[in-house]
CSV table of C-alpha atoms in Angstrom, one decimal:
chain,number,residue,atom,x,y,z
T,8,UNK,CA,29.9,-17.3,-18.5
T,9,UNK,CA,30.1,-14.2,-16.0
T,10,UNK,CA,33.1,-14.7,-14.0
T,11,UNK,CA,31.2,-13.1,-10.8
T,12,UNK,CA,29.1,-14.3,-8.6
T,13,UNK,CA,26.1,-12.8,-6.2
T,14,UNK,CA,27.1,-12.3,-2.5
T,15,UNK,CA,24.7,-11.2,0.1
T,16,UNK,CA,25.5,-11.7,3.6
T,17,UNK,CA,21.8,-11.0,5.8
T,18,UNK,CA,21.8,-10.9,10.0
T,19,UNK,CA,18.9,-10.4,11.6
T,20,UNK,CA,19.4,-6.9,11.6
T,21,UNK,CA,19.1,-6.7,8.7
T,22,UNK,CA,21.3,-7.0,4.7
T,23,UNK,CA,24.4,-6.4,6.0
T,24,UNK,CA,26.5,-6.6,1.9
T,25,UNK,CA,25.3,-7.5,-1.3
T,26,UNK,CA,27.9,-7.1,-4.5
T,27,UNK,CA,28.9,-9.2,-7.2
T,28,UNK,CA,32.2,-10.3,-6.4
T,29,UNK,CA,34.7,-12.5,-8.0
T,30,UNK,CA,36.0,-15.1,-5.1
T,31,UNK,CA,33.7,-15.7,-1.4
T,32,UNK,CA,35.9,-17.4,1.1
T,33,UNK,CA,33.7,-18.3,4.2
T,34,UNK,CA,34.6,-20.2,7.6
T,35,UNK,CA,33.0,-23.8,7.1
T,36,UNK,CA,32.9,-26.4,10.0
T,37,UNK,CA,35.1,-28.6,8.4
T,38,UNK,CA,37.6,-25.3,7.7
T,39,UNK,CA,37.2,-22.5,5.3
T,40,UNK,CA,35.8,-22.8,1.2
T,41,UNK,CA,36.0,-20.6,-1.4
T,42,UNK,CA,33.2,-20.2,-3.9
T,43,UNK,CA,33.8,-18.8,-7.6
T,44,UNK,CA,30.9,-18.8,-10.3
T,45,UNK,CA,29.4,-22.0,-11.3
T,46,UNK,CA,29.5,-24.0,-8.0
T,47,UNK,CA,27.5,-26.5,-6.7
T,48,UNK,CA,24.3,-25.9,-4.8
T,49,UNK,CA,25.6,-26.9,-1.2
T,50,UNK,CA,24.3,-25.9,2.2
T,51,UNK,CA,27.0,-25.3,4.8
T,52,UNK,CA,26.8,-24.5,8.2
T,53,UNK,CA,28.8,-21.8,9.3
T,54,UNK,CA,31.6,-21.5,12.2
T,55,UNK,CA,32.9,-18.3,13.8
T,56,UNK,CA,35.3,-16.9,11.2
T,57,UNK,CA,36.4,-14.6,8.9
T,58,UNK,CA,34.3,-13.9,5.6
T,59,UNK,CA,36.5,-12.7,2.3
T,60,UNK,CA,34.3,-10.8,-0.6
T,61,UNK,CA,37.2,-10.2,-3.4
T,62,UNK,CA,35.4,-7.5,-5.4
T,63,UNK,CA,37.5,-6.1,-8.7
T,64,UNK,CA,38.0,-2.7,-6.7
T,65,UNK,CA,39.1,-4.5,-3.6
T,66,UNK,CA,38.2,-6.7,-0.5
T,67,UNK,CA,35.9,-6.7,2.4
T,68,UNK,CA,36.2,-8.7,5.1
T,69,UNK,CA,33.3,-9.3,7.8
T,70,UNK,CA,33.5,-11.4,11.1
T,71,UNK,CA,31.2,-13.6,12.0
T,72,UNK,CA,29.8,-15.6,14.9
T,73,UNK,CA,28.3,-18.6,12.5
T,74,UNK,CA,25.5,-19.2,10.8
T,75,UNK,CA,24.7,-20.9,7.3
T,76,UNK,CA,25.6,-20.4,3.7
T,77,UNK,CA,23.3,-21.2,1.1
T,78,UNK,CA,25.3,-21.5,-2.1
T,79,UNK,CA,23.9,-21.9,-6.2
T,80,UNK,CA,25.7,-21.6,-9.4
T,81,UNK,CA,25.7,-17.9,-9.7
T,82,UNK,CA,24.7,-16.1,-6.2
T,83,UNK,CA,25.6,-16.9,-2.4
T,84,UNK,CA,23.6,-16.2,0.5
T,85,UNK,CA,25.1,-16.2,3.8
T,86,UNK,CA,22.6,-16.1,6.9
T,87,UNK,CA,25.0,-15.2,9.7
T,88,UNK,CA,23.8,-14.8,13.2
T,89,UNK,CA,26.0,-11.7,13.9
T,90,UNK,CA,28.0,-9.9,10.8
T,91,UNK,CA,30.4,-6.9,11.1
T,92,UNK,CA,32.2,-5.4,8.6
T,93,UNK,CA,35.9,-5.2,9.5
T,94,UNK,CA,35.7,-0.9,9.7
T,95,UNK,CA,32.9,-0.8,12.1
T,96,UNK,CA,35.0,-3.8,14.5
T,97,UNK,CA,34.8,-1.7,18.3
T,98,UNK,CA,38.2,-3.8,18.8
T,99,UNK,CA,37.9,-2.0,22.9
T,100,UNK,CA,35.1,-3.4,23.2
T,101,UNK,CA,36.5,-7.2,21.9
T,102,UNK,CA,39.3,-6.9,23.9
T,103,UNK,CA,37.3,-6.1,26.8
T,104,UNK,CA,35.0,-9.5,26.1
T,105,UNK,CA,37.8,-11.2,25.4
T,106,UNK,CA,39.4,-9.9,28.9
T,107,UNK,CA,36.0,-10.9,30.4
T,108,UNK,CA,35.6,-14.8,29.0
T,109,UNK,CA,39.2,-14.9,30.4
T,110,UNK,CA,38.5,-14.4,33.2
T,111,UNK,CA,36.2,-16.7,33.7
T,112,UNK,CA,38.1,-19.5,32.6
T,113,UNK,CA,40.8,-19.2,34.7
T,114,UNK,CA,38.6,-18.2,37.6
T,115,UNK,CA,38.3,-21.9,39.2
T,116,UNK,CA,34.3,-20.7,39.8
T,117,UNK,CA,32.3,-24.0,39.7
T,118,UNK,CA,29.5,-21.6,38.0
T,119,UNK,CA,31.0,-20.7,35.4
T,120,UNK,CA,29.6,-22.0,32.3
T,121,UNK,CA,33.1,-23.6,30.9
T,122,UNK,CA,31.3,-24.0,27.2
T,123,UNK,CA,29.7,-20.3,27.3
T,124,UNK,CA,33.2,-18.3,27.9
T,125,UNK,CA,35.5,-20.4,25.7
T,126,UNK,CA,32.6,-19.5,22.5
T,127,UNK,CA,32.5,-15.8,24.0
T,128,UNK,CA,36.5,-15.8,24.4
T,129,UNK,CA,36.7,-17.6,20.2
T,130,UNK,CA,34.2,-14.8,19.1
T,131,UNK,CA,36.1,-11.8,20.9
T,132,UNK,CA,39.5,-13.8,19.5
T,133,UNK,CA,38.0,-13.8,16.3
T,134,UNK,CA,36.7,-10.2,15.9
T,135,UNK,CA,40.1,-8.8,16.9
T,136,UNK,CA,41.8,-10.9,14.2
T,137,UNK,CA,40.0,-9.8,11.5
T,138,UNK,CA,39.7,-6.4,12.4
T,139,UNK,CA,43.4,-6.4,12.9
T,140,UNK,CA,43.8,-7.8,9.5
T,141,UNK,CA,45.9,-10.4,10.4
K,29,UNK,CA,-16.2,27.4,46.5
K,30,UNK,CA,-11.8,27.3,46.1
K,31,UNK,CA,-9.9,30.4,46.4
K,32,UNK,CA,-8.6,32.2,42.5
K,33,UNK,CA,-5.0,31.6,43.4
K,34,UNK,CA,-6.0,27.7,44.4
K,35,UNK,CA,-7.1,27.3,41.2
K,36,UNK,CA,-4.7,28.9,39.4
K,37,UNK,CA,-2.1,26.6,41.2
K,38,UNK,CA,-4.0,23.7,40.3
K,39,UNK,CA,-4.0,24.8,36.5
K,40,UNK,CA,-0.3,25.3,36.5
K,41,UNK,CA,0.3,21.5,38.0
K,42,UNK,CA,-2.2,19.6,35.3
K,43,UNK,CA,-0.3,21.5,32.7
K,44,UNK,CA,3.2,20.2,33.7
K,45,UNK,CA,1.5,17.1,33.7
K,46,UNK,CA,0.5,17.2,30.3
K,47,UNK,CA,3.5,18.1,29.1
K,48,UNK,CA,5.4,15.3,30.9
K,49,UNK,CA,2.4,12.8,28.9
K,50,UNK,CA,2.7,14.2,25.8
K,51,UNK,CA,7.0,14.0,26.1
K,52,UNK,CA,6.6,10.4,26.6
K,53,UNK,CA,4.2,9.4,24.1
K,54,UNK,CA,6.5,11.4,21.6
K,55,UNK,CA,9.6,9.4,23.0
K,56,UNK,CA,7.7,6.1,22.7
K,57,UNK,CA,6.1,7.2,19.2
K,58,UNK,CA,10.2,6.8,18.6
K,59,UNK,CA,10.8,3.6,19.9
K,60,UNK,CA,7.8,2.0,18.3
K,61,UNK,CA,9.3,3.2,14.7
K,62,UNK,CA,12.4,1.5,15.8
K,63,UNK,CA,10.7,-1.5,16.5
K,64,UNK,CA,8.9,-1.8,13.7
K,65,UNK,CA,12.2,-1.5,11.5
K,66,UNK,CA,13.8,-3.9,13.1
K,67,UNK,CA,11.1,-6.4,12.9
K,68,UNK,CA,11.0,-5.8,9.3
K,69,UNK,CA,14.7,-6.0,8.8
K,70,UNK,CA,14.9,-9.6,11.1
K,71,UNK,CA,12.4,-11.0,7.9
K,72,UNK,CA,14.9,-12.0,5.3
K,73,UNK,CA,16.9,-13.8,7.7
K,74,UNK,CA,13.8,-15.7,9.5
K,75,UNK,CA,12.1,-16.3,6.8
K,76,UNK,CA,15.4,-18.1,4.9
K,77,UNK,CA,16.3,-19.8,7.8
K,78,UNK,CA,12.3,-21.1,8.2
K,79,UNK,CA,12.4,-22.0,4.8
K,80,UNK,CA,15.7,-24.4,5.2
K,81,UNK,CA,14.4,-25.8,8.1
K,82,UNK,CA,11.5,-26.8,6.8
K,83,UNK,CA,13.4,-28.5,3.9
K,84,UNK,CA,15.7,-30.6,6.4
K,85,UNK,CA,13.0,-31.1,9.1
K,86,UNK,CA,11.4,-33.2,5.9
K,87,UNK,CA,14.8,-35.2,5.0
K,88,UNK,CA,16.0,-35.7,8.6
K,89,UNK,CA,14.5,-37.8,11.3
K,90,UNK,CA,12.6,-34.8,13.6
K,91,UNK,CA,12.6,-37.5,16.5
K,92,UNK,CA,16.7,-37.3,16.8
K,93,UNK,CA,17.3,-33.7,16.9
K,94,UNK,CA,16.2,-32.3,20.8
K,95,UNK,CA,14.9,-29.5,19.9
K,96,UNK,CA,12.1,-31.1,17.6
K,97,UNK,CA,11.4,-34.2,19.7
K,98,UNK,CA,8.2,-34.2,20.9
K,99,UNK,CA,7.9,-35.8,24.3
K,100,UNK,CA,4.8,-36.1,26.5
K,101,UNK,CA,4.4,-32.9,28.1
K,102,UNK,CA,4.9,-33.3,31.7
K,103,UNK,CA,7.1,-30.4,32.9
K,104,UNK,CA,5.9,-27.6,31.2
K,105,UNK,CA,7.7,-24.0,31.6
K,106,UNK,CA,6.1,-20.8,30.8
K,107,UNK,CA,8.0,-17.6,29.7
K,108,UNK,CA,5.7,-14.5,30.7
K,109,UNK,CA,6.8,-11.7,28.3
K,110,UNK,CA,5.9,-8.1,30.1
K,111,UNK,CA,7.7,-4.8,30.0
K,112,UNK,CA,10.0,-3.5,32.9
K,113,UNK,CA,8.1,-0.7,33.2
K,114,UNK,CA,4.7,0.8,33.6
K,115,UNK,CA,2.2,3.6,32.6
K,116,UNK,CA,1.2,1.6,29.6
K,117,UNK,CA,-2.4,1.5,30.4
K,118,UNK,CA,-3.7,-2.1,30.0
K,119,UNK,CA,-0.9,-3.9,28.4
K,120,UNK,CA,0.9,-5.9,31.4
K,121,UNK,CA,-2.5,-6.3,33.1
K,122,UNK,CA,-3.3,-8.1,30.3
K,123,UNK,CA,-0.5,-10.3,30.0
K,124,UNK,CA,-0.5,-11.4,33.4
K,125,UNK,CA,-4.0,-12.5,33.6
K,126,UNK,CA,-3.8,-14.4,31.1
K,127,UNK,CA,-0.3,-16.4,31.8
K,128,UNK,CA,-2.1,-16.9,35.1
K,129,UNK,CA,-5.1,-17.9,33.4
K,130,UNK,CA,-2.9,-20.4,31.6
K,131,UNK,CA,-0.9,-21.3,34.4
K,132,UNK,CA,-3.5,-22.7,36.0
K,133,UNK,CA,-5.0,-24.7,33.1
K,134,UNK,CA,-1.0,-26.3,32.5
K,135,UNK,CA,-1.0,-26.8,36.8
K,136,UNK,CA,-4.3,-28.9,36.3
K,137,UNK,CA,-2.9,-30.9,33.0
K,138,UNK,CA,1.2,-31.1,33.7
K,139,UNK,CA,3.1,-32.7,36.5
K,140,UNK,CA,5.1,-29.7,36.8
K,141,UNK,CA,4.9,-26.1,35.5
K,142,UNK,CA,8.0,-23.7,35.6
K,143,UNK,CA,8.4,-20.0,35.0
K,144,UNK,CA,10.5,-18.0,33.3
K,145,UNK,CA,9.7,-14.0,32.8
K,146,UNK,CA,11.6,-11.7,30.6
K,147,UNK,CA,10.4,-8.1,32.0
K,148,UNK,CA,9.9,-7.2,35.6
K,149,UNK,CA,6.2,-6.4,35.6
K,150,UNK,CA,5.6,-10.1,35.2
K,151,UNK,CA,8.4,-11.1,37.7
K,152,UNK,CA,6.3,-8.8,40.3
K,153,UNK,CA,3.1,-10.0,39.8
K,154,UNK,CA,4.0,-13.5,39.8
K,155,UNK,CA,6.3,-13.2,42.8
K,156,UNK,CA,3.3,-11.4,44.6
K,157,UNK,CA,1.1,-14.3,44.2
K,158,UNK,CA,4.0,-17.1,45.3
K,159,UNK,CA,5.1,-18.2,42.4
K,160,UNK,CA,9.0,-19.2,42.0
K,161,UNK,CA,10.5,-18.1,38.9
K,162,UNK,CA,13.6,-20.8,37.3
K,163,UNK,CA,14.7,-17.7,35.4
K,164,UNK,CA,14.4,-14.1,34.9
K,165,UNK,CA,15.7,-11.3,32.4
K,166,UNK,CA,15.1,-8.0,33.9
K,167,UNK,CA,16.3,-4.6,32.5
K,168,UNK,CA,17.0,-5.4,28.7
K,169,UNK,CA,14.5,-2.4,27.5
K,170,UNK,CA,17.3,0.0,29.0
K,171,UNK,CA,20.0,-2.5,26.2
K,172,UNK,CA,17.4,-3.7,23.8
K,173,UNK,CA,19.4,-5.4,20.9
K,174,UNK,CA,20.2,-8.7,19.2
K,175,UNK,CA,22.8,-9.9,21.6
K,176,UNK,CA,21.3,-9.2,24.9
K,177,UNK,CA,18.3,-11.3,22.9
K,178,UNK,CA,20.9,-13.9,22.2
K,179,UNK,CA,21.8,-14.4,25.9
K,180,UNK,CA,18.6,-14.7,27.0
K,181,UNK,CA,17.7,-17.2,24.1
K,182,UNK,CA,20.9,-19.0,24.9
K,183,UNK,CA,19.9,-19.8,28.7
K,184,UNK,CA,16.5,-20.8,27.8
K,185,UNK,CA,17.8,-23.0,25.5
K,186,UNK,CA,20.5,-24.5,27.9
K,187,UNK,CA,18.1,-25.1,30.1
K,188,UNK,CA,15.8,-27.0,27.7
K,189,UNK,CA,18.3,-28.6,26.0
K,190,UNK,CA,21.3,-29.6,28.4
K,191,UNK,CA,19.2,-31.0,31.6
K,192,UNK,CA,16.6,-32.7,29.6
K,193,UNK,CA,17.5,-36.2,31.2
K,194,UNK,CA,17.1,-35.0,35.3
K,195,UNK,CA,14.6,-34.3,37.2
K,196,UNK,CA,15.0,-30.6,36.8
K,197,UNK,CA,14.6,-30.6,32.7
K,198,UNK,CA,11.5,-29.3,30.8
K,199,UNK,CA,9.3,-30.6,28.1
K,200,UNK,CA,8.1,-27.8,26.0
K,201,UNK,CA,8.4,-24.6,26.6
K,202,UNK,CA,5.5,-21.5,25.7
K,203,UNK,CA,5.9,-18.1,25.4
K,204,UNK,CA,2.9,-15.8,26.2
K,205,UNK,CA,3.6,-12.1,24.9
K,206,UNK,CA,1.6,-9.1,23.4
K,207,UNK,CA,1.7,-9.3,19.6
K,208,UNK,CA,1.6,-5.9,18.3
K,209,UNK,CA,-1.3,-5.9,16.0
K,210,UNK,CA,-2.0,-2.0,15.2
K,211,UNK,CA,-1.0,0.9,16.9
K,212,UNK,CA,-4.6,0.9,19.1
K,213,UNK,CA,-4.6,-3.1,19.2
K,214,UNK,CA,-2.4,-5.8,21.1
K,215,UNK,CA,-3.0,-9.5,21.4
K,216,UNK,CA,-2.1,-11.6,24.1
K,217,UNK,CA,-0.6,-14.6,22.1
K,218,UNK,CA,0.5,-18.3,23.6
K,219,UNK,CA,3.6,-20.0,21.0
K,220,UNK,CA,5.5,-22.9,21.5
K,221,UNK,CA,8.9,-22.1,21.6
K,222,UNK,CA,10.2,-25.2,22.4
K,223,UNK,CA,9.9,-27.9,20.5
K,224,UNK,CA,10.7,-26.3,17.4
K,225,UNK,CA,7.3,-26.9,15.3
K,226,UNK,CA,7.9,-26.9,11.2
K,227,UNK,CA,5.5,-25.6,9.3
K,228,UNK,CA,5.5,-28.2,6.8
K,229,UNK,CA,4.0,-27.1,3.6
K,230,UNK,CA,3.9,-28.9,0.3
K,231,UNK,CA,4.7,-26.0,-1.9
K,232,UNK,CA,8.5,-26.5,-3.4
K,233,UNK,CA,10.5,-24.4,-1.5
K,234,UNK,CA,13.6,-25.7,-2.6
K,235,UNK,CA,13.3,-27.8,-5.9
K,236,UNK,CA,17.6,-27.9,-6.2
K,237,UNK,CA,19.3,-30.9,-4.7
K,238,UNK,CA,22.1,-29.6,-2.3
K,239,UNK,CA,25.2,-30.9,-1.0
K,240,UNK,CA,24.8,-30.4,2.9
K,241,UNK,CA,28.4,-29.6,4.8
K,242,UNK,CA,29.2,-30.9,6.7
K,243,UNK,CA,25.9,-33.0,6.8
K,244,UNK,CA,22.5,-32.4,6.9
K,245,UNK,CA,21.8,-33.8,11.1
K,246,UNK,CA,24.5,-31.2,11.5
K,247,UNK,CA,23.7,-28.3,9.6
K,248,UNK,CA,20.3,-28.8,11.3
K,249,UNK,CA,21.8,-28.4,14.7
K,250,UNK,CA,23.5,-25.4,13.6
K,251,UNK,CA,20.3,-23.5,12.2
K,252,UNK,CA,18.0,-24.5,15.0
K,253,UNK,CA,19.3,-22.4,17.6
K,254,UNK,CA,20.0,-19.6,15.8
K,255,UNK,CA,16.1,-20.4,14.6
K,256,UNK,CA,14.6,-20.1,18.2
K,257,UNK,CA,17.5,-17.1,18.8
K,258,UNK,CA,15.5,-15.1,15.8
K,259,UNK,CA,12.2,-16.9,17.2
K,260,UNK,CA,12.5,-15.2,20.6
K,261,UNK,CA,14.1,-11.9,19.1
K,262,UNK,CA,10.8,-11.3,16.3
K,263,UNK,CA,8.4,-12.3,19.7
K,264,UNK,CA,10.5,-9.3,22.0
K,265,UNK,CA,10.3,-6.9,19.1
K,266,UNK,CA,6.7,-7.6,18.8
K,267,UNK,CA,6.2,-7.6,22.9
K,268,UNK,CA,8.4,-4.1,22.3
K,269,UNK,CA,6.5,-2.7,19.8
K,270,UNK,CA,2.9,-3.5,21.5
K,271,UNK,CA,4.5,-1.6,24.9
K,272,UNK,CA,5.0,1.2,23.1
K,273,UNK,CA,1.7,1.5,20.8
K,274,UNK,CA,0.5,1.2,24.8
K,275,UNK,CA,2.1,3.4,26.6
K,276,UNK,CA,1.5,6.0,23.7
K,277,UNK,CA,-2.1,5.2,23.9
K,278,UNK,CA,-2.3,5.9,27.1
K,279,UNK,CA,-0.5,8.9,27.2
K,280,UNK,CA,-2.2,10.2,24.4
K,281,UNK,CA,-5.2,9.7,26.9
K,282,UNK,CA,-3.6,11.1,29.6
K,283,UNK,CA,-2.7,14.6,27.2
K,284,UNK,CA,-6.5,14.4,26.7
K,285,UNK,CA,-7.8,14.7,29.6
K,286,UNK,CA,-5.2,17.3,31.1
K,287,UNK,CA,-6.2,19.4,28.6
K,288,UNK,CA,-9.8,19.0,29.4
K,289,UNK,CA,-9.4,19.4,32.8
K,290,UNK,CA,-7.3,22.4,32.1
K,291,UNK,CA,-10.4,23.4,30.4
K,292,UNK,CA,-12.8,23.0,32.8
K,293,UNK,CA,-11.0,24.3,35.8
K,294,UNK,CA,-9.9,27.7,33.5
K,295,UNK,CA,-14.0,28.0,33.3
K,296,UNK,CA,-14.4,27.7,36.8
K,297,UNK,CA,-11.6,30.2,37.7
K,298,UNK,CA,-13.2,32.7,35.2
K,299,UNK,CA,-16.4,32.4,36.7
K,300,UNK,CA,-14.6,32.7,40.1
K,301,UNK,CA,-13.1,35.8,39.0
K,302,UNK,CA,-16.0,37.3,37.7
K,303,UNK,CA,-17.9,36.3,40.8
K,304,UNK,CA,-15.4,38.4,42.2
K,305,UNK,CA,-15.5,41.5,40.5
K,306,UNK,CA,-19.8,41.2,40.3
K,307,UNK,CA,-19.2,40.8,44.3
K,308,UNK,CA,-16.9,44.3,44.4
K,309,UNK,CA,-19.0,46.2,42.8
K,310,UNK,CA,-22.1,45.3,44.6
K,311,UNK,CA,-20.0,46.9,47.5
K,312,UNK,CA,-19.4,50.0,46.1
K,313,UNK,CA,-22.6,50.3,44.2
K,314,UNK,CA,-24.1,49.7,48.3
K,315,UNK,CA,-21.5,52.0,50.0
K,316,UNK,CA,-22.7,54.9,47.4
K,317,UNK,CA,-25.9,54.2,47.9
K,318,UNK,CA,-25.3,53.9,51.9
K,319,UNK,CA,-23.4,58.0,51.6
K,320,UNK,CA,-27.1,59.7,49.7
């Protein structure tokens, strides 16, 4: 049995990775999962998170703002709404959401959509982590 | 009979003309390319995400989930898709006859009918003509990509979803846009958007048995959004790509018939001239013959 397994992450854009890779971590709604070769078929919705590709050379990590994973014994497919590979991050340009959905939160504005900043605020959060590594 | 220099004037201003034409059908030659790519690239992930929704829609209660209830369609809303700006011959004209055609029809049929335009040539014409709009996105050709698309999808959606018990809630929702069918031809085009309508086809799409995380209800209500989100964004790129193939139409038009009024009016100042010259030497030929 081949000890890799197909990843290809796809955004509306466009196929944002495909490789064969050894280990997929990807941010579940009940927490993160791993996938290696030979998994069950399962269908998971996605959260905003961090997605790991371990590749023989190396690792990529992408953020994402959620979506679905489809997974089968020998390949993955991850439909995310937005993907970004952790090089092309504009981490000014998350810190300057992340300043924004702040903002509004503390703001004690009765039109501010409470729900709408705290998702923009956990996808800023999220796309500074991972392009921080950390 | 106008003067040679008139004319000559008047040549030099088609011609800048012309060239302003021809600059913007080169400039939205472009953006239809770009368009067209992204529609293309937007196909694996819609067509995935149709695919899986049709599979749940079939193992899931539709009647639960919000956004594929069906309930009797008394407040309607219509989103009115145009472009922000003009000079693309027929295409908003088009559009906004025929939302107000349908307007009408919904007016006579629902209790209530609500608008929504994305594009401020439909937001003018509409305003012009009394109607009250409950939303409108204006100005996202100048920032056209996938997250502005997002925003707008997400306060449709808000509004369909969240206030659905109040007086102020909706019950389905069209969208009426251009669907770019060649580069000469666009068709005005009435979808639901709201509720979400599965194609359900018998073929096997997915003959596996999957485990659904956390459950299937809820892996539904995490792909249907981002289904309408990628919904809305294929109908703008289409609406997009139809302005475009327009506006290029008609400026390819408009180059044409510069230069044939360039040619025209270069005929009549020849003819001028030589009426000219003809007229000069008549005088001298007459003052020679006025000296024998």
């Amino acid at each position: 049995m081949p000890d890799t397994i197909k990843l290809e992450i796809i955004s509306p854009s466009g196929l944002v990775y495909q490789d064969d890779v050894r280990h997929v971590q990807a941010p579940g709604e009940m927490g993160y999962f791993g996938v290696l070769n030979g998994h069950t078929p399962m269908i998971s919705a996605l959260d905003v998170g961090r997605i790991t590709a371990d590749r023989d050379g190396g690792r990529d990590l992408f953020a994402t703002s959620g979506g679905v994973a489809e997974v089968h014994a020998d390949s993955v497919i991850i439909l995310a709404e937005t993907a970004e590979r952790r090089s092309q991050i504009d981490v000014d340009r998350a810190e300057a959401a992340k300043q924004r959905a702040e903002q509004r939160l503390h703001s004690h504005d009765p039109t501010v959509d409470f729900e709408r900043a705290s998702t923009a605020l956990m996808r800023a959060f999220n796309r500074i982590r991972v392009a921080r590594g950390v | 009979m106008p003067s040679l220099k008139q004319i000559k004037r008047r040549i030099g201003s088609v011609n800048n003309t012309k060239q302003i034409t021809r600059a913007m059908k080169m400039v939205s030659a472009a953006k239809l390319r770009r368009a067209q790519d992204s529609m293309m690239a937007a196909r694996p992930y819609s067509d995935r995400l149709r695919a899986l929704i049709r599979d749940l829609a079939a193992r899931t209660d539709r009647g639960l989930h919000p956004l594929l209830a069906e309930r009797e369609p008394r407040r309607v809303c219509v989103v009115v898709v145009t472009s922000d700006r003009g000079l693309a011959g027929s295409f908003n004209l088009n559009i906004n006859r025929r939302a107000h055609k349908v307007v009408r029809e919904m007016e006579r049929q629902a209790e209530e009918v609500k608008l929504i335009a994305i594009g401020r040539k439909g937001y003018d014409y509409f305003r012009k003509r009394g109607y009250e709009f409950i939303q409108h996105h204006i100005g996202l050709s100048r920032d056209f990509t996938f997250s502005n698309v997002l925003s707008i999808g997400e306060a449709i959606r808000n509004r369909y979803v969240e206030t659905h018990d109040e007086d102020t809630g909706l019950d389905r929702v069209y969208l009426i846009y251009n669907e770019f069918k060649n580069v000469v031809t666009q068709e005005v085009i009435t979808e639901q958007l709201f509720p979400i309508v599965p194609e359900l086809k018998t073929e096997e799409q997915y003959p596996v048995d999957y485990v659904y995380e956390p459950s299937e209800p809820q892996v539904l209500d995490s792909i249907l959004p981002r289904y309408a989100n990628v919904m809305l964004w294929h109908v703008l790129l289409e609406s997009f790509a139809a302005e475009h193939a327009a506006r290029m139409n008609a400026m390819e038009n408009a180059t044409n018939n510069a230069a044939d009024l360039i040619e025209s009016l270069t005929l009549q100042y020849n003819k001028a001239r030589q009426a000219a010259i003809t007229k000069e030497i008549l005088e001298v030929v007459a003052g020679a013959e006025g000296l024998e």
